[in-house]
Amino acid sequence: MYIIGDIHGHYGRLIALLQNARLMGDDLSWAGGDSTLWFLGDFFDRGPDGIGVVNLVMRLQREAQAAGGRIEALVGNHELTLLSAHHFGQQASTGPGRTFLADWKRNGGIDQDLARLTDQHIEWLSNLPAMAKIDNRLLAHADALAYTRYGLSIVEVNDSFAAMMRSEDDKLWDEALEAFSEHEAFIDSREDGASRAQAFLRIFGAEQLIHGHTPISKVTRQPARSITGALVYANGLCVNVDGGIYQGGSGFVYEVPSLN
Ligand SMILES: [Mn+2]
């Protein structure tokens, strides 16, 4: 199983990553056979072509399925900001920009992405789950305790997110955007990050969290080891796969070590 973190509109970088991992051929078609590939969200904002990235992922998802493989994706906060800008535009928010549109722009929103967003994109994005468990690993976009506001099981969290993303209630969206401004819940800055990670993982019945959302450089202030680019920290309980592409990082494809 392969995992890719935050792409943030960097279409060319994504192609290079996929080709280097032999998941994509020179002709840009799926070459991963029956492999499984997960994207952990944040396709949009801060980089030039979020729509190009999502178009590519949607096409590869169909090609992978036809080849006996699988591509899955989680929703990140930048999918929520873009969708909220589309749904609510100039309506008032509690964010620093005071409207959903201005908040999205402040977070790196790209006008061309909003202009090119189709009903098909909205449908696909609005159906992305927030969390998944693969064997004993929990996959989530953010290193944030805020998921527990949405439920105390993966099914509950995903159902709550799905209801929110189908909702026309701007307050629900506003709350979600506020919740996912949280970062670094499992870093040892203020309290014992590993203890918090353990408690979080126990709630969702998993042994390790794999997340994006916070560039690895922010995690390296505590003991961590690198496995094919990903950083394992919090006593091995957390794996960070945000390669900081929007900050000029090259990113990476994380090949999840097999169990036992
Ligand atoms: Mn994020």
Short mmCIF file of C-alpha atoms and ligand atoms in Angstrom, two decimals:
data_model
loop_
_atom_site.label_atom_id
_atom_site.label_comp_id
_atom_site.label_asym_id
_atom_site.label_seq_id
_atom_site.Cartn_x
_atom_site.Cartn_y
_atom_site.Cartn_z
CA MET A 1 0.00 0.00 0.00
CA TYR A 2 1.19 3.47 -0.95
CA ILE A 3 0.27 6.80 0.60
CA ILE A 4 0.72 10.34 -0.71
CA GLY A 5 0.19 13.41 1.46
CA ASP A 6 -0.62 17.02 0.74
CA ILE A 7 -0.20 17.89 -2.97
CA HIS A 8 -1.56 21.47 -2.85
CA GLY A 9 -2.03 22.00 -6.57
CA HIS A 10 1.43 20.83 -7.63
CA TYR A 11 0.37 18.78 -10.64
CA GLY A 12 3.83 18.32 -12.15
CA ARG A 13 5.30 17.22 -8.83
CA LEU A 14 2.53 14.65 -8.40
CA ILE A 15 3.27 13.17 -11.82
CA ALA A 16 6.98 12.93 -10.97
CA LEU A 17 6.20 11.21 -7.67
CA LEU A 18 3.85 8.70 -9.27
CA GLN A 19 6.25 7.92 -12.11
CA ASN A 20 9.22 7.52 -9.75
CA ALA A 21 7.17 5.06 -7.71
CA ARG A 22 6.23 3.22 -10.95
CA LEU A 23 2.57 3.81 -10.25
CA MET A 24 2.26 5.79 -13.48
CA GLY A 25 3.76 5.24 -16.91
CA ASP A 26 5.32 7.69 -19.35
CA ASP A 27 1.89 8.01 -20.99
CA LEU A 28 0.45 9.22 -17.64
CA SER A 29 -1.74 6.13 -17.26
CA TRP A 30 -2.02 3.94 -14.13
CA ALA A 31 0.88 1.51 -14.00
CA GLY A 32 0.35 0.31 -10.42
CA GLY A 33 -1.48 -2.88 -11.39
CA ASP A 34 -3.33 -4.22 -8.36
CA SER A 35 -1.63 -1.86 -5.90
CA THR A 36 -3.57 0.31 -3.47
CA LEU A 37 -2.80 4.04 -3.28
CA TRP A 38 -4.25 6.45 -0.74
CA PHE A 39 -4.24 10.24 -0.93
CA LEU A 40 -4.61 11.93 2.44
CA GLY A 41 -6.27 15.13 1.22
CA ASP A 42 -5.29 18.75 0.59
CA PHE A 43 -5.28 18.54 -3.20
CA PHE A 44 -6.03 22.26 -3.44
CA ASP A 45 -4.67 25.73 -2.60
CA ARG A 46 -1.20 27.27 -2.32
CA GLY A 47 -0.16 25.69 -5.64
CA PRO A 48 -1.18 26.40 -9.22
CA ASP A 49 -3.47 23.59 -10.33
CA GLY A 50 -5.63 21.84 -7.75
CA ILE A 51 -8.28 21.04 -10.35
CA GLY A 52 -5.61 19.43 -12.56
CA VAL A 53 -4.53 17.32 -9.58
CA VAL A 54 -8.07 16.16 -8.82
CA ASN A 55 -8.82 15.45 -12.49
CA LEU A 56 -5.72 13.26 -12.59
CA VAL A 57 -6.62 11.42 -9.38
CA MET A 58 -10.21 10.83 -10.55
CA ARG A 59 -9.00 9.41 -13.87
CA LEU A 60 -6.33 7.23 -12.26
CA GLN A 61 -8.94 5.96 -9.81
CA ARG A 62 -11.00 4.57 -12.71
CA GLU A 63 -7.92 3.13 -14.41
CA ALA A 64 -6.69 1.50 -11.20
CA GLN A 65 -10.08 -0.06 -10.59
CA ALA A 66 -10.12 -1.51 -14.09
CA ALA A 67 -6.66 -2.97 -13.47
CA GLY A 68 -7.62 -4.61 -10.18
CA GLY A 69 -5.98 -1.89 -8.10
CA ARG A 70 -7.46 0.79 -5.93
CA ILE A 71 -7.08 4.53 -5.37
CA GLU A 72 -8.76 6.08 -2.36
CA ALA A 73 -8.70 9.56 -0.88
CA LEU A 74 -9.53 11.34 2.36
CA VAL A 75 -10.90 14.85 2.68
CA GLY A 76 -8.50 17.53 3.89
CA ASN A 77 -9.26 20.96 5.27
CA HIS A 78 -8.37 22.61 1.94
CA GLU A 79 -11.14 20.63 0.22
CA LEU A 80 -13.49 22.05 2.87
CA THR A 81 -12.25 25.61 2.37
CA LEU A 82 -12.66 25.42 -1.41
CA LEU A 83 -16.12 23.86 -1.18
CA SER A 84 -17.19 26.41 1.44
CA ALA A 85 -16.02 29.25 -0.82
CA HIS A 86 -18.10 27.73 -3.61
CA HIS A 87 -21.20 27.12 -1.49
CA PHE A 88 -21.18 30.27 0.67
CA GLY A 89 -18.93 32.81 -1.07
CA GLN A 90 -19.48 36.22 0.48
CA GLN A 91 -21.57 34.95 3.38
CA ALA A 92 -20.17 35.81 6.79
CA SER A 93 -17.79 33.40 8.49
CA THR A 94 -16.10 33.53 11.89
CA GLY A 95 -12.68 33.19 10.24
CA PRO A 96 -10.13 36.02 9.97
CA GLY A 97 -11.29 36.99 6.46
CA ARG A 98 -14.88 37.36 7.72
CA THR A 99 -16.36 35.64 4.66
CA PHE A 100 -15.94 32.07 3.42
CA LEU A 101 -14.47 33.35 0.17
CA ALA A 102 -11.95 35.62 1.88
CA ASP A 103 -10.95 32.89 4.33
CA TRP A 104 -10.28 30.51 1.45
CA LYS A 105 -8.22 33.15 -0.37
CA ARG A 106 -6.18 33.83 2.76
CA ASN A 107 -5.46 30.11 2.99
CA GLY A 108 -3.97 30.05 -0.50
CA GLY A 109 -7.11 29.73 -2.62
CA ILE A 110 -6.49 29.90 -6.36
CA ASP A 111 -9.17 31.69 -8.40
CA GLN A 112 -8.77 29.30 -11.33
CA ASP A 113 -9.59 26.31 -9.12
CA LEU A 114 -12.86 27.83 -7.97
CA ALA A 115 -13.73 28.90 -11.52
CA ARG A 116 -13.08 25.40 -12.91
CA LEU A 117 -14.88 23.50 -10.13
CA THR A 118 -17.67 21.39 -11.69
CA ASP A 119 -20.63 19.51 -10.24
CA GLN A 120 -18.67 16.33 -10.87
CA HIS A 121 -15.76 17.57 -8.76
CA ILE A 122 -18.14 18.69 -6.02
CA GLU A 123 -19.84 15.31 -6.01
CA TRP A 124 -16.52 13.46 -5.79
CA LEU A 125 -15.02 15.74 -3.13
CA SER A 126 -18.18 15.79 -1.00
CA ASN A 127 -18.14 12.00 -0.77
CA LEU A 128 -14.58 11.64 0.49
CA PRO A 129 -14.32 10.04 3.93
CA ALA A 130 -12.48 11.78 6.75
CA MET A 131 -10.83 8.66 8.17
CA ALA A 132 -10.06 5.08 7.27
CA LYS A 133 -8.52 2.11 9.02
CA ILE A 134 -6.32 -0.26 7.08
CA ASP A 135 -5.28 -3.25 9.15
CA ASN A 136 -4.15 -1.60 12.39
CA ARG A 137 -3.36 1.78 10.85
CA LEU A 138 -5.59 4.82 11.15
CA LEU A 139 -5.45 7.16 8.14
CA ALA A 140 -6.55 10.76 8.64
CA HIS A 141 -5.63 14.05 6.99
CA ALA A 142 -4.89 16.07 10.10
CA ASP A 143 -2.87 15.61 13.27
CA ALA A 144 -5.83 16.97 15.18
CA LEU A 145 -7.92 15.82 18.13
CA ALA A 146 -10.88 17.63 16.56
CA TYR A 147 -12.00 14.44 14.78
CA THR A 148 -13.40 13.30 18.12
CA ARG A 149 -15.88 16.20 18.03
CA TYR A 150 -17.46 14.39 15.07
CA GLY A 151 -17.69 10.94 16.55
CA LEU A 152 -15.98 8.28 18.60
CA SER A 153 -15.72 5.69 15.85
CA ILE A 154 -14.57 5.86 12.24
CA VAL A 155 -18.13 5.27 11.01
CA GLU A 156 -19.51 8.06 13.22
CA VAL A 157 -16.83 10.53 12.12
CA ASN A 158 -17.33 9.73 8.44
CA ASP A 159 -21.13 9.92 8.75
CA SER A 160 -20.88 13.30 10.51
CA PHE A 161 -18.55 14.65 7.84
CA ALA A 162 -20.76 13.35 5.04
CA ALA A 163 -23.79 15.03 6.61
CA MET A 164 -21.86 18.28 7.02
CA MET A 165 -20.64 18.25 3.41
CA ARG A 166 -24.20 17.67 2.17
CA SER A 167 -25.53 20.40 4.44
CA GLU A 168 -26.39 23.93 3.38
CA ASP A 169 -25.94 25.10 6.99
CA ASP A 170 -23.00 27.50 6.87
CA LYS A 171 -22.55 27.21 10.66
CA LEU A 172 -21.68 23.52 10.36
CA TRP A 173 -19.06 24.35 7.74
CA ASP A 174 -17.73 27.22 9.79
CA GLU A 175 -17.27 24.92 12.79
CA ALA A 176 -15.51 22.30 10.69
CA LEU A 177 -13.10 24.86 9.23
CA GLU A 178 -12.31 26.09 12.72
CA ALA A 179 -11.85 22.53 13.99
CA PHE A 180 -9.34 21.68 11.26
CA SER A 181 -7.17 24.69 11.80
CA GLU A 182 -5.76 22.50 14.60
CA HIS A 183 -2.25 21.09 14.05
CA GLU A 184 0.47 19.25 15.94
CA ALA A 185 -1.78 17.48 18.47
CA PHE A 186 0.78 14.69 18.86
CA ILE A 187 3.98 16.71 18.96
CA ASP A 188 5.77 17.00 22.30
CA SER A 189 5.60 20.77 22.49
CA ARG A 190 3.22 21.48 25.33
CA GLU A 191 2.25 18.10 26.70
CA ASP A 192 3.10 14.50 26.12
CA GLY A 193 2.25 14.02 22.46
CA ALA A 194 2.70 10.27 22.58
CA SER A 195 0.12 9.94 25.37
CA ARG A 196 -2.34 11.97 23.38
CA ALA A 197 -1.65 9.86 20.30
CA GLN A 198 -2.22 6.70 22.33
CA ALA A 199 -5.56 7.95 23.66
CA PHE A 200 -6.64 9.07 20.18
CA LEU A 201 -5.69 5.73 18.64
CA ARG A 202 -7.47 3.80 21.38
CA ILE A 203 -10.72 5.61 20.56
CA PHE A 204 -10.54 4.48 16.95
CA GLY A 205 -9.13 1.02 17.64
CA ALA A 206 -5.84 1.45 15.79
CA GLU A 207 -2.15 1.15 16.64
CA GLN A 208 -0.62 3.84 14.44
CA LEU A 209 -1.83 7.11 12.89
CA ILE A 210 -0.70 8.06 9.40
CA HIS A 211 -1.42 11.74 8.70
CA GLY A 212 -0.57 14.74 6.53
CA HIS A 213 -1.60 18.40 7.19
CA THR A 214 1.54 19.50 9.06
CA PRO A 215 4.83 19.66 7.13
CA ILE A 216 7.43 17.27 8.45
CA SER A 217 9.84 20.09 9.26
CA LYS A 218 7.58 21.03 12.17
CA VAL A 219 7.76 17.54 13.61
CA THR A 220 11.53 17.17 13.53
CA ARG A 221 11.97 19.04 16.78
CA GLN A 222 11.26 15.76 18.56
CA PRO A 223 12.85 12.32 18.13
CA ALA A 224 11.74 10.89 14.82
CA ARG A 225 13.09 8.45 12.26
CA SER A 226 12.62 8.58 8.54
CA ILE A 227 11.16 5.70 6.57
CA THR A 228 11.22 6.36 2.82
CA GLY A 229 10.64 10.04 3.45
CA ALA A 230 7.89 9.71 6.06
CA LEU A 231 8.68 10.67 9.62
CA VAL A 232 7.78 8.27 12.40
CA TYR A 233 7.39 10.03 15.77
CA ALA A 234 5.50 9.99 19.09
CA ASN A 235 7.21 6.72 20.09
CA GLY A 236 6.30 5.19 16.75
CA LEU A 237 2.60 5.93 17.13
CA CYS A 238 2.45 8.56 14.37
CA VAL A 239 3.70 8.74 10.79
CA ASN A 240 3.75 12.11 9.03
CA VAL A 241 3.50 12.03 5.23
CA ASP A 242 3.21 15.77 4.51
CA GLY A 243 6.36 16.37 2.47
CA GLY A 244 5.88 20.15 2.49
CA ILE A 245 5.40 20.37 -1.28
CA TYR A 246 3.79 23.81 -1.03
CA GLN A 247 6.93 25.07 0.71
CA GLY A 248 9.15 23.75 -2.08
CA GLY A 249 9.64 20.24 -0.70
CA SER A 250 9.91 17.40 -3.21
CA GLY A 251 7.32 15.27 -1.46
CA PHE A 252 7.42 11.47 -1.48
CA VAL A 253 5.37 8.34 -1.88
CA TYR A 254 5.22 6.40 1.39
CA GLU A 255 5.20 2.65 0.93
CA VAL A 256 3.60 1.33 4.10
CA PRO A 257 5.74 -1.43 5.61
CA SER A 258 3.82 -4.69 5.73
CA LEU A 259 2.55 -5.84 9.10
CA ASN A 260 4.53 -8.21 11.37
MN MN B 1 -4.32 20.35 5.82
#
